[in-house]
């Protein structure tokens, strides 16, 4: 019997699943980009083993500019209702929160580069990261904690940095990034256009200081997500 695939929704070419795909190695992955499709048709939840929604520069509530976002939010809501293992990253976390009824706060506060987050609750995704890991941030929008969800991580600038809602977990920061992915981001004009002078160099330095230390915990957390997916595949 052919295993059910994991659907990976991307929003720009350079923000792929990175270490998430490595954790899901051996499982069929279907990658789709429907962000600008006004008639986006996505698979049924029952036909999937898991759902991953990646980051991007779009505002999670900009249906006028990016009409495919509405279909993504509907699928996310259905995934939570069905208990489908689901992971939302950055924009993906915001879409998950909106799908569960939370508002988006545009330009709430910019966090770009390596800085700590406070892990405030135990969860398999973050359990091996430690109480205050230094992670990669790249966002300015924020969301409220959805009703009934558990807050997992926070910063002073962004009170909701990670949360779990049943089978779904969202993270505002980027556990999926390794050195190769980060180099791609820093070589992508749209990613660096609004950085302050010297900020890209600071991020490159931060990658040498922090990515290796973050990697073991990220791998273990993503492996825990992948195990939930394998149980359903």
JSON list of C-alpha atoms in Angstrom, two decimals:
[
{"chain": "A", "resi": 1, "resn": "UNK", "atom": "CA", "xyz": [0.00, 0.00, 0.00]},
{"chain": "A", "resi": 2, "resn": "UNK", "atom": "CA", "xyz": [1.40, 3.41, -0.98]},
{"chain": "A", "resi": 3, "resn": "UNK", "atom": "CA", "xyz": [1.84, 5.66, 2.08]},
{"chain": "A", "resi": 4, "resn": "UNK", "atom": "CA", "xyz": [-0.07, 8.88, 2.22]},
{"chain": "A", "resi": 5, "resn": "UNK", "atom": "CA", "xyz": [2.06, 11.94, 1.38]},
{"chain": "A", "resi": 6, "resn": "UNK", "atom": "CA", "xyz": [3.03, 14.93, 3.45]},
{"chain": "A", "resi": 7, "resn": "UNK", "atom": "CA", "xyz": [1.84, 18.17, 1.86]},
{"chain": "A", "resi": 8, "resn": "UNK", "atom": "CA", "xyz": [4.35, 21.03, 2.05]},
{"chain": "A", "resi": 9, "resn": "UNK", "atom": "CA", "xyz": [2.89, 24.44, 1.22]},
{"chain": "A", "resi": 10, "resn": "UNK", "atom": "CA", "xyz": [5.47, 27.04, 0.20]},
{"chain": "A", "resi": 11, "resn": "UNK", "atom": "CA", "xyz": [5.03, 30.74, -0.56]},
{"chain": "A", "resi": 12, "resn": "UNK", "atom": "CA", "xyz": [8.35, 31.67, -2.20]},
{"chain": "A", "resi": 13, "resn": "UNK", "atom": "CA", "xyz": [10.95, 29.44, -3.83]},
{"chain": "A", "resi": 14, "resn": "UNK", "atom": "CA", "xyz": [13.75, 30.14, -1.37]},
{"chain": "A", "resi": 15, "resn": "UNK", "atom": "CA", "xyz": [11.77, 29.26, 1.78]},
{"chain": "A", "resi": 16, "resn": "UNK", "atom": "CA", "xyz": [11.63, 25.49, 1.49]},
{"chain": "A", "resi": 17, "resn": "UNK", "atom": "CA", "xyz": [11.33, 22.90, 4.27]},
{"chain": "A", "resi": 18, "resn": "UNK", "atom": "CA", "xyz": [15.07, 22.56, 4.92]},
{"chain": "A", "resi": 19, "resn": "UNK", "atom": "CA", "xyz": [15.66, 20.33, 7.95]},
{"chain": "A", "resi": 20, "resn": "UNK", "atom": "CA", "xyz": [11.99, 19.42, 8.05]},
{"chain": "A", "resi": 21, "resn": "UNK", "atom": "CA", "xyz": [12.39, 17.56, 4.76]},
{"chain": "A", "resi": 22, "resn": "UNK", "atom": "CA", "xyz": [15.47, 15.81, 6.15]},
{"chain": "A", "resi": 23, "resn": "UNK", "atom": "CA", "xyz": [13.44, 14.65, 9.18]},
{"chain": "A", "resi": 24, "resn": "UNK", "atom": "CA", "xyz": [10.71, 13.36, 6.86]},
{"chain": "A", "resi": 25, "resn": "UNK", "atom": "CA", "xyz": [13.20, 11.45, 4.68]},
{"chain": "A", "resi": 26, "resn": "UNK", "atom": "CA", "xyz": [11.67, 8.32, 3.21]},
{"chain": "A", "resi": 27, "resn": "UNK", "atom": "CA", "xyz": [8.12, 9.68, 3.24]},
{"chain": "A", "resi": 28, "resn": "UNK", "atom": "CA", "xyz": [6.52, 10.98, 0.05]},
{"chain": "A", "resi": 29, "resn": "UNK", "atom": "CA", "xyz": [6.45, 14.78, -0.01]},
{"chain": "A", "resi": 30, "resn": "UNK", "atom": "CA", "xyz": [4.14, 16.83, -2.22]},
{"chain": "A", "resi": 31, "resn": "UNK", "atom": "CA", "xyz": [5.17, 20.49, -2.50]},
{"chain": "A", "resi": 32, "resn": "UNK", "atom": "CA", "xyz": [2.60, 23.03, -3.66]},
{"chain": "A", "resi": 33, "resn": "UNK", "atom": "CA", "xyz": [2.58, 26.83, -4.02]},
{"chain": "A", "resi": 34, "resn": "UNK", "atom": "CA", "xyz": [-0.96, 28.16, -4.24]},
{"chain": "A", "resi": 35, "resn": "UNK", "atom": "CA", "xyz": [-0.58, 31.52, -2.54]},
{"chain": "A", "resi": 36, "resn": "UNK", "atom": "CA", "xyz": [-1.67, 33.52, -5.59]},
{"chain": "A", "resi": 37, "resn": "UNK", "atom": "CA", "xyz": [-4.21, 31.04, -6.96]},
{"chain": "A", "resi": 38, "resn": "UNK", "atom": "CA", "xyz": [-7.78, 32.37, -6.53]},
{"chain": "A", "resi": 39, "resn": "UNK", "atom": "CA", "xyz": [-9.17, 28.89, -7.20]},
{"chain": "A", "resi": 40, "resn": "UNK", "atom": "CA", "xyz": [-6.66, 26.86, -5.19]},
{"chain": "A", "resi": 41, "resn": "UNK", "atom": "CA", "xyz": [-7.64, 23.22, -4.80]},
{"chain": "A", "resi": 42, "resn": "UNK", "atom": "CA", "xyz": [-5.79, 21.39, -2.05]},
{"chain": "A", "resi": 43, "resn": "UNK", "atom": "CA", "xyz": [-5.91, 17.71, -1.07]},
{"chain": "A", "resi": 44, "resn": "UNK", "atom": "CA", "xyz": [-8.39, 16.39, 1.46]},
{"chain": "A", "resi": 45, "resn": "UNK", "atom": "CA", "xyz": [-7.06, 16.03, 4.99]},
{"chain": "A", "resi": 46, "resn": "UNK", "atom": "CA", "xyz": [-7.90, 12.32, 5.01]},
{"chain": "A", "resi": 47, "resn": "UNK", "atom": "CA", "xyz": [-5.57, 11.81, 2.03]},
{"chain": "A", "resi": 48, "resn": "UNK", "atom": "CA", "xyz": [-2.55, 13.25, 3.87]},
{"chain": "A", "resi": 49, "resn": "UNK", "atom": "CA", "xyz": [-0.10, 11.89, 6.44]},
{"chain": "A", "resi": 50, "resn": "UNK", "atom": "CA", "xyz": [0.96, 15.37, 7.51]},
{"chain": "A", "resi": 51, "resn": "UNK", "atom": "CA", "xyz": [0.88, 19.05, 6.62]},
{"chain": "A", "resi": 52, "resn": "UNK", "atom": "CA", "xyz": [3.75, 21.55, 6.67]},
{"chain": "A", "resi": 53, "resn": "UNK", "atom": "CA", "xyz": [3.18, 25.25, 5.91]},
{"chain": "A", "resi": 54, "resn": "UNK", "atom": "CA", "xyz": [6.31, 27.30, 5.37]},
{"chain": "A", "resi": 55, "resn": "UNK", "atom": "CA", "xyz": [7.23, 30.96, 5.65]},
{"chain": "A", "resi": 56, "resn": "UNK", "atom": "CA", "xyz": [7.08, 33.83, 3.18]},
{"chain": "A", "resi": 57, "resn": "UNK", "atom": "CA", "xyz": [6.90, 37.61, 2.92]},
{"chain": "A", "resi": 58, "resn": "UNK", "atom": "CA", "xyz": [3.12, 37.80, 2.62]},
{"chain": "A", "resi": 59, "resn": "UNK", "atom": "CA", "xyz": [0.76, 39.05, 5.33]},
{"chain": "A", "resi": 60, "resn": "UNK", "atom": "CA", "xyz": [-1.29, 36.09, 6.53]},
{"chain": "A", "resi": 61, "resn": "UNK", "atom": "CA", "xyz": [-4.58, 37.99, 6.14]},
{"chain": "A", "resi": 62, "resn": "UNK", "atom": "CA", "xyz": [-3.88, 39.55, 2.71]},
{"chain": "A", "resi": 63, "resn": "UNK", "atom": "CA", "xyz": [-6.50, 37.63, 0.78]},
{"chain": "A", "resi": 64, "resn": "UNK", "atom": "CA", "xyz": [-6.92, 40.46, -1.72]},
{"chain": "A", "resi": 65, "resn": "UNK", "atom": "CA", "xyz": [-3.26, 40.38, -2.70]},
{"chain": "A", "resi": 66, "resn": "UNK", "atom": "CA", "xyz": [-2.77, 36.62, -2.30]},
{"chain": "A", "resi": 67, "resn": "UNK", "atom": "CA", "xyz": [-6.12, 34.84, -2.65]},
{"chain": "A", "resi": 68, "resn": "UNK", "atom": "CA", "xyz": [-4.69, 31.34, -2.16]},
{"chain": "A", "resi": 69, "resn": "UNK", "atom": "CA", "xyz": [-4.10, 32.08, 1.52]},
{"chain": "A", "resi": 70, "resn": "UNK", "atom": "CA", "xyz": [-7.79, 31.53, 2.24]},
{"chain": "A", "resi": 71, "resn": "UNK", "atom": "CA", "xyz": [-7.57, 27.94, 0.97]},
{"chain": "A", "resi": 72, "resn": "UNK", "atom": "CA", "xyz": [-4.48, 27.36, 3.12]},
{"chain": "A", "resi": 73, "resn": "UNK", "atom": "CA", "xyz": [-6.26, 28.59, 6.24]},
{"chain": "A", "resi": 74, "resn": "UNK", "atom": "CA", "xyz": [-9.26, 26.37, 5.51]},
{"chain": "A", "resi": 75, "resn": "UNK", "atom": "CA", "xyz": [-7.00, 23.34, 5.15]},
{"chain": "A", "resi": 76, "resn": "UNK", "atom": "CA", "xyz": [-5.21, 24.20, 8.39]},
{"chain": "A", "resi": 77, "resn": "UNK", "atom": "CA", "xyz": [-8.50, 24.43, 10.28]},
{"chain": "A", "resi": 78, "resn": "UNK", "atom": "CA", "xyz": [-9.59, 21.08, 8.84]},
{"chain": "A", "resi": 79, "resn": "UNK", "atom": "CA", "xyz": [-6.22, 19.56, 9.77]},
{"chain": "A", "resi": 80, "resn": "UNK", "atom": "CA", "xyz": [-6.60, 20.57, 13.41]},
{"chain": "A", "resi": 81, "resn": "UNK", "atom": "CA", "xyz": [-10.16, 19.25, 13.51]},
{"chain": "A", "resi": 82, "resn": "UNK", "atom": "CA", "xyz": [-9.02, 15.93, 12.03]},
{"chain": "A", "resi": 83, "resn": "UNK", "atom": "CA", "xyz": [-5.95, 15.50, 14.25]},
{"chain": "A", "resi": 84, "resn": "UNK", "atom": "CA", "xyz": [-3.54, 15.64, 11.30]},
{"chain": "A", "resi": 85, "resn": "UNK", "atom": "CA", "xyz": [0.12, 16.19, 12.30]},
{"chain": "A", "resi": 86, "resn": "UNK", "atom": "CA", "xyz": [0.70, 19.77, 11.23]},
{"chain": "A", "resi": 87, "resn": "UNK", "atom": "CA", "xyz": [3.65, 22.16, 11.44]},
{"chain": "A", "resi": 88, "resn": "UNK", "atom": "CA", "xyz": [3.46, 25.87, 10.59]},
{"chain": "A", "resi": 89, "resn": "UNK", "atom": "CA", "xyz": [6.63, 27.96, 10.33]},
{"chain": "A", "resi": 90, "resn": "UNK", "atom": "CA", "xyz": [6.72, 31.77, 10.47]},
{"chain": "A", "resi": 91, "resn": "UNK", "atom": "CA", "xyz": [3.99, 32.78, 7.98]},
{"chain": "A", "resi": 92, "resn": "UNK", "atom": "CA", "xyz": [2.74, 29.21, 8.37]},
{"chain": "A", "resi": 93, "resn": "UNK", "atom": "CA", "xyz": [2.33, 29.73, 12.11]},
{"chain": "A", "resi": 94, "resn": "UNK", "atom": "CA", "xyz": [0.43, 32.95, 11.50]},
{"chain": "A", "resi": 95, "resn": "UNK", "atom": "CA", "xyz": [-1.87, 31.22, 9.02]},
{"chain": "A", "resi": 96, "resn": "UNK", "atom": "CA", "xyz": [-2.48, 28.47, 11.57]},
{"chain": "A", "resi": 97, "resn": "UNK", "atom": "CA", "xyz": [-3.36, 31.02, 14.25]},
{"chain": "A", "resi": 98, "resn": "UNK", "atom": "CA", "xyz": [-5.76, 32.85, 11.92]},
{"chain": "A", "resi": 99, "resn": "UNK", "atom": "CA", "xyz": [-7.34, 29.55, 10.92]},
{"chain": "A", "resi": 100, "resn": "UNK", "atom": "CA", "xyz": [-8.08, 29.01, 14.62]},
{"chain": "A", "resi": 101, "resn": "UNK", "atom": "CA", "xyz": [-9.67, 32.43, 15.06]},
{"chain": "A", "resi": 102, "resn": "UNK", "atom": "CA", "xyz": [-6.79, 34.68, 16.16]},
{"chain": "A", "resi": 103, "resn": "UNK", "atom": "CA", "xyz": [-6.12, 38.10, 14.61]},
{"chain": "A", "resi": 104, "resn": "UNK", "atom": "CA", "xyz": [-2.94, 39.15, 12.85]},
{"chain": "A", "resi": 105, "resn": "UNK", "atom": "CA", "xyz": [-1.02, 42.20, 14.10]},
{"chain": "A", "resi": 106, "resn": "UNK", "atom": "CA", "xyz": [0.87, 43.61, 11.14]},
{"chain": "A", "resi": 107, "resn": "UNK", "atom": "CA", "xyz": [4.25, 45.26, 11.85]},
{"chain": "A", "resi": 108, "resn": "UNK", "atom": "CA", "xyz": [3.93, 44.41, 15.52]},
{"chain": "A", "resi": 109, "resn": "UNK", "atom": "CA", "xyz": [7.69, 44.31, 16.00]},
{"chain": "A", "resi": 110, "resn": "UNK", "atom": "CA", "xyz": [10.65, 43.35, 13.86]},
{"chain": "A", "resi": 111, "resn": "UNK", "atom": "CA", "xyz": [12.91, 40.50, 14.90]},
{"chain": "A", "resi": 112, "resn": "UNK", "atom": "CA", "xyz": [15.61, 39.54, 12.39]},
{"chain": "A", "resi": 113, "resn": "UNK", "atom": "CA", "xyz": [18.73, 37.60, 13.26]},
{"chain": "A", "resi": 114, "resn": "UNK", "atom": "CA", "xyz": [19.82, 35.28, 16.03]},
{"chain": "A", "resi": 115, "resn": "UNK", "atom": "CA", "xyz": [18.36, 35.89, 19.49]},
{"chain": "A", "resi": 116, "resn": "UNK", "atom": "CA", "xyz": [16.95, 33.81, 22.36]},
{"chain": "A", "resi": 117, "resn": "UNK", "atom": "CA", "xyz": [13.39, 32.69, 22.89]},
{"chain": "A", "resi": 118, "resn": "UNK", "atom": "CA", "xyz": [11.95, 31.65, 26.24]},
{"chain": "A", "resi": 119, "resn": "UNK", "atom": "CA", "xyz": [10.50, 28.14, 26.08]},
{"chain": "A", "resi": 120, "resn": "UNK", "atom": "CA", "xyz": [7.63, 28.20, 28.59]},
{"chain": "A", "resi": 121, "resn": "UNK", "atom": "CA", "xyz": [6.00, 24.76, 28.19]},
{"chain": "A", "resi": 122, "resn": "UNK", "atom": "CA", "xyz": [7.16, 21.24, 27.42]},
{"chain": "A", "resi": 123, "resn": "UNK", "atom": "CA", "xyz": [6.45, 20.03, 23.89]},
{"chain": "A", "resi": 124, "resn": "UNK", "atom": "CA", "xyz": [8.15, 17.35, 21.78]},
{"chain": "A", "resi": 125, "resn": "UNK", "atom": "CA", "xyz": [9.09, 19.89, 19.10]},
{"chain": "A", "resi": 126, "resn": "UNK", "atom": "CA", "xyz": [11.08, 22.08, 21.51]},
{"chain": "A", "resi": 127, "resn": "UNK", "atom": "CA", "xyz": [11.90, 19.69, 24.35]},
{"chain": "A", "resi": 128, "resn": "UNK", "atom": "CA", "xyz": [15.52, 19.22, 23.29]},
{"chain": "A", "resi": 129, "resn": "UNK", "atom": "CA", "xyz": [16.16, 22.87, 22.51]},
{"chain": "A", "resi": 130, "resn": "UNK", "atom": "CA", "xyz": [16.61, 23.94, 26.11]},
{"chain": "A", "resi": 131, "resn": "UNK", "atom": "CA", "xyz": [14.90, 26.61, 28.19]},
{"chain": "A", "resi": 132, "resn": "UNK", "atom": "CA", "xyz": [16.30, 29.60, 26.28]},
{"chain": "A", "resi": 133, "resn": "UNK", "atom": "CA", "xyz": [17.70, 28.59, 22.91]},
{"chain": "A", "resi": 134, "resn": "UNK", "atom": "CA", "xyz": [19.15, 31.12, 20.49]},
{"chain": "A", "resi": 135, "resn": "UNK", "atom": "CA", "xyz": [17.22, 30.78, 17.25]},
{"chain": "A", "resi": 136, "resn": "UNK", "atom": "CA", "xyz": [16.89, 32.54, 13.91]},
{"chain": "A", "resi": 137, "resn": "UNK", "atom": "CA", "xyz": [14.12, 35.15, 13.67]},
{"chain": "A", "resi": 138, "resn": "UNK", "atom": "CA", "xyz": [12.91, 36.83, 10.48]},
{"chain": "A", "resi": 139, "resn": "UNK", "atom": "CA", "xyz": [9.52, 38.51, 10.91]},
{"chain": "A", "resi": 140, "resn": "UNK", "atom": "CA", "xyz": [7.62, 41.65, 11.86]},
{"chain": "A", "resi": 141, "resn": "UNK", "atom": "CA", "xyz": [4.01, 40.42, 12.14]},
{"chain": "A", "resi": 142, "resn": "UNK", "atom": "CA", "xyz": [2.56, 38.68, 15.19]},
{"chain": "A", "resi": 143, "resn": "UNK", "atom": "CA", "xyz": [-0.56, 36.80, 16.28]},
{"chain": "A", "resi": 144, "resn": "UNK", "atom": "CA", "xyz": [-2.52, 36.24, 19.47]},
{"chain": "A", "resi": 145, "resn": "UNK", "atom": "CA", "xyz": [-2.58, 32.82, 21.10]},
{"chain": "A", "resi": 146, "resn": "UNK", "atom": "CA", "xyz": [-5.58, 30.91, 19.69]},
{"chain": "A", "resi": 147, "resn": "UNK", "atom": "CA", "xyz": [-8.29, 29.99, 22.16]},
{"chain": "A", "resi": 148, "resn": "UNK", "atom": "CA", "xyz": [-7.53, 26.65, 23.76]},
{"chain": "A", "resi": 149, "resn": "UNK", "atom": "CA", "xyz": [-3.95, 26.52, 22.45]},
{"chain": "A", "resi": 150, "resn": "UNK", "atom": "CA", "xyz": [-0.88, 26.10, 24.65]},
{"chain": "A", "resi": 151, "resn": "UNK", "atom": "CA", "xyz": [1.82, 28.76, 24.53]},
{"chain": "A", "resi": 152, "resn": "UNK", "atom": "CA", "xyz": [5.20, 27.10, 23.99]},
{"chain": "A", "resi": 153, "resn": "UNK", "atom": "CA", "xyz": [7.67, 29.99, 23.53]},
{"chain": "A", "resi": 154, "resn": "UNK", "atom": "CA", "xyz": [7.76, 33.77, 23.71]},
{"chain": "A", "resi": 155, "resn": "UNK", "atom": "CA", "xyz": [9.93, 36.87, 23.51]},
{"chain": "A", "resi": 156, "resn": "UNK", "atom": "CA", "xyz": [9.29, 40.38, 24.80]},
{"chain": "A", "resi": 157, "resn": "UNK", "atom": "CA", "xyz": [8.78, 41.64, 21.24]},
{"chain": "A", "resi": 158, "resn": "UNK", "atom": "CA", "xyz": [6.60, 38.71, 20.13]},
{"chain": "A", "resi": 159, "resn": "UNK", "atom": "CA", "xyz": [4.58, 37.18, 22.98]},
{"chain": "A", "resi": 160, "resn": "UNK", "atom": "CA", "xyz": [3.52, 34.20, 20.84]},
{"chain": "A", "resi": 161, "resn": "UNK", "atom": "CA", "xyz": [6.64, 32.61, 19.36]},
{"chain": "A", "resi": 162, "resn": "UNK", "atom": "CA", "xyz": [5.31, 29.06, 19.36]},
{"chain": "A", "resi": 163, "resn": "UNK", "atom": "CA", "xyz": [2.10, 27.29, 20.30]},
{"chain": "A", "resi": 164, "resn": "UNK", "atom": "CA", "xyz": [0.40, 23.92, 20.08]},
{"chain": "A", "resi": 165, "resn": "UNK", "atom": "CA", "xyz": [-3.25, 23.33, 19.20]},
{"chain": "A", "resi": 166, "resn": "UNK", "atom": "CA", "xyz": [-3.96, 19.61, 19.34]},
{"chain": "A", "resi": 167, "resn": "UNK", "atom": "CA", "xyz": [-2.06, 17.88, 16.54]},
{"chain": "A", "resi": 168, "resn": "UNK", "atom": "CA", "xyz": [-0.75, 21.19, 15.17]},
{"chain": "A", "resi": 169, "resn": "UNK", "atom": "CA", "xyz": [2.23, 23.22, 16.28]},
{"chain": "A", "resi": 170, "resn": "UNK", "atom": "CA", "xyz": [3.32, 26.62, 15.03]},
{"chain": "A", "resi": 171, "resn": "UNK", "atom": "CA", "xyz": [6.71, 28.28, 15.41]},
{"chain": "A", "resi": 172, "resn": "UNK", "atom": "CA", "xyz": [7.45, 31.88, 14.50]},
{"chain": "A", "resi": 173, "resn": "UNK", "atom": "CA", "xyz": [11.20, 31.27, 14.34]},
{"chain": "A", "resi": 174, "resn": "UNK", "atom": "CA", "xyz": [13.17, 29.01, 12.02]},
{"chain": "A", "resi": 175, "resn": "UNK", "atom": "CA", "xyz": [14.22, 25.61, 13.32]},
{"chain": "A", "resi": 176, "resn": "UNK", "atom": "CA", "xyz": [14.33, 24.35, 9.72]},
{"chain": "A", "resi": 177, "resn": "UNK", "atom": "CA", "xyz": [17.24, 26.52, 8.63]},
{"chain": "A", "resi": 178, "resn": "UNK", "atom": "CA", "xyz": [20.75, 25.12, 8.19]},
{"chain": "A", "resi": 179, "resn": "UNK", "atom": "CA", "xyz": [23.82, 26.92, 6.84]},
{"chain": "A", "resi": 180, "resn": "UNK", "atom": "CA", "xyz": [22.94, 26.20, 3.21]},
{"chain": "A", "resi": 181, "resn": "UNK", "atom": "CA", "xyz": [19.40, 27.53, 3.55]},
{"chain": "A", "resi": 182, "resn": "UNK", "atom": "CA", "xyz": [20.60, 30.65, 5.33]},
{"chain": "A", "resi": 183, "resn": "UNK", "atom": "CA", "xyz": [23.20, 31.32, 2.63]},
{"chain": "A", "resi": 184, "resn": "UNK", "atom": "CA", "xyz": [20.41, 31.09, 0.05]},
{"chain": "A", "resi": 185, "resn": "UNK", "atom": "CA", "xyz": [18.32, 33.60, 2.01]},
{"chain": "A", "resi": 186, "resn": "UNK", "atom": "CA", "xyz": [21.20, 36.05, 2.29]},
{"chain": "A", "resi": 187, "resn": "UNK", "atom": "CA", "xyz": [21.84, 35.74, -1.45]},
{"chain": "A", "resi": 188, "resn": "UNK", "atom": "CA", "xyz": [18.17, 36.46, -2.27]},
{"chain": "A", "resi": 189, "resn": "UNK", "atom": "CA", "xyz": [17.62, 40.18, -2.94]},
{"chain": "A", "resi": 190, "resn": "UNK", "atom": "CA", "xyz": [14.07, 40.17, -1.60]},
{"chain": "A", "resi": 191, "resn": "UNK", "atom": "CA", "xyz": [15.24, 38.80, 1.73]},
{"chain": "A", "resi": 192, "resn": "UNK", "atom": "CA", "xyz": [17.99, 41.34, 2.34]},
{"chain": "A", "resi": 193, "resn": "UNK", "atom": "CA", "xyz": [16.57, 44.45, 0.68]},
{"chain": "A", "resi": 194, "resn": "UNK", "atom": "CA", "xyz": [15.27, 45.93, 3.94]},
{"chain": "A", "resi": 195, "resn": "UNK", "atom": "CA", "xyz": [18.17, 44.95, 6.18]},
{"chain": "A", "resi": 196, "resn": "UNK", "atom": "CA", "xyz": [20.18, 47.66, 7.87]},
{"chain": "A", "resi": 197, "resn": "UNK", "atom": "CA", "xyz": [23.81, 48.13, 6.76]},
{"chain": "A", "resi": 198, "resn": "UNK", "atom": "CA", "xyz": [25.94, 45.39, 8.27]},
{"chain": "A", "resi": 199, "resn": "UNK", "atom": "CA", "xyz": [22.94, 43.33, 9.35]},
{"chain": "A", "resi": 200, "resn": "UNK", "atom": "CA", "xyz": [23.53, 40.58, 6.79]},
{"chain": "A", "resi": 201, "resn": "UNK", "atom": "CA", "xyz": [27.13, 40.24, 7.98]},
{"chain": "A", "resi": 202, "resn": "UNK", "atom": "CA", "xyz": [25.90, 40.01, 11.57]},
{"chain": "A", "resi": 203, "resn": "UNK", "atom": "CA", "xyz": [23.51, 37.23, 10.60]},
{"chain": "A", "resi": 204, "resn": "UNK", "atom": "CA", "xyz": [26.32, 35.33, 8.84]},
{"chain": "A", "resi": 205, "resn": "UNK", "atom": "CA", "xyz": [28.43, 35.66, 11.97]},
{"chain": "A", "resi": 206, "resn": "UNK", "atom": "CA", "xyz": [25.52, 34.52, 14.09]},
{"chain": "A", "resi": 207, "resn": "UNK", "atom": "CA", "xyz": [25.08, 31.45, 11.94]},
{"chain": "A", "resi": 208, "resn": "UNK", "atom": "CA", "xyz": [28.64, 30.37, 12.70]},
{"chain": "A", "resi": 209, "resn": "UNK", "atom": "CA", "xyz": [28.06, 30.96, 16.41]},
{"chain": "A", "resi": 210, "resn": "UNK", "atom": "CA", "xyz": [24.61, 29.47, 16.86]},
{"chain": "A", "resi": 211, "resn": "UNK", "atom": "CA", "xyz": [23.44, 27.09, 14.11]},
{"chain": "A", "resi": 212, "resn": "UNK", "atom": "CA", "xyz": [25.69, 24.21, 15.17]},
{"chain": "A", "resi": 213, "resn": "UNK", "atom": "CA", "xyz": [24.52, 24.50, 18.77]},
{"chain": "A", "resi": 214, "resn": "UNK", "atom": "CA", "xyz": [20.87, 24.64, 17.73]},
{"chain": "A", "resi": 215, "resn": "UNK", "atom": "CA", "xyz": [21.03, 21.74, 15.27]},
{"chain": "A", "resi": 216, "resn": "UNK", "atom": "CA", "xyz": [20.87, 18.73, 17.68]},
{"chain": "A", "resi": 217, "resn": "UNK", "atom": "CA", "xyz": [17.76, 20.04, 19.43]},
{"chain": "A", "resi": 218, "resn": "UNK", "atom": "CA", "xyz": [16.15, 21.03, 16.14]},
{"chain": "A", "resi": 219, "resn": "UNK", "atom": "CA", "xyz": [16.81, 17.58, 14.66]},
{"chain": "A", "resi": 220, "resn": "UNK", "atom": "CA", "xyz": [15.31, 15.83, 17.69]},
{"chain": "A", "resi": 221, "resn": "UNK", "atom": "CA", "xyz": [12.24, 18.07, 17.73]},
{"chain": "A", "resi": 222, "resn": "UNK", "atom": "CA", "xyz": [11.62, 17.66, 14.01]},
{"chain": "A", "resi": 223, "resn": "UNK", "atom": "CA", "xyz": [12.15, 13.91, 14.35]},
{"chain": "A", "resi": 224, "resn": "UNK", "atom": "CA", "xyz": [9.37, 13.85, 16.93]},
{"chain": "A", "resi": 225, "resn": "UNK", "atom": "CA", "xyz": [7.06, 15.56, 14.44]},
{"chain": "A", "resi": 226, "resn": "UNK", "atom": "CA", "xyz": [8.14, 13.15, 11.71]},
{"chain": "A", "resi": 227, "resn": "UNK", "atom": "CA", "xyz": [7.34, 10.18, 13.94]},
{"chain": "A", "resi": 228, "resn": "UNK", "atom": "CA", "xyz": [3.78, 11.43, 14.37]},
{"chain": "A", "resi": 229, "resn": "UNK", "atom": "CA", "xyz": [3.53, 11.68, 10.57]},
{"chain": "A", "resi": 230, "resn": "UNK", "atom": "CA", "xyz": [4.92, 8.17, 10.06]},
{"chain": "A", "resi": 231, "resn": "UNK", "atom": "CA", "xyz": [2.27, 6.74, 12.39]},
{"chain": "A", "resi": 232, "resn": "UNK", "atom": "CA", "xyz": [-0.38, 8.10, 10.02]},
{"chain": "A", "resi": 233, "resn": "UNK", "atom": "CA", "xyz": [1.32, 7.45, 6.66]}
]
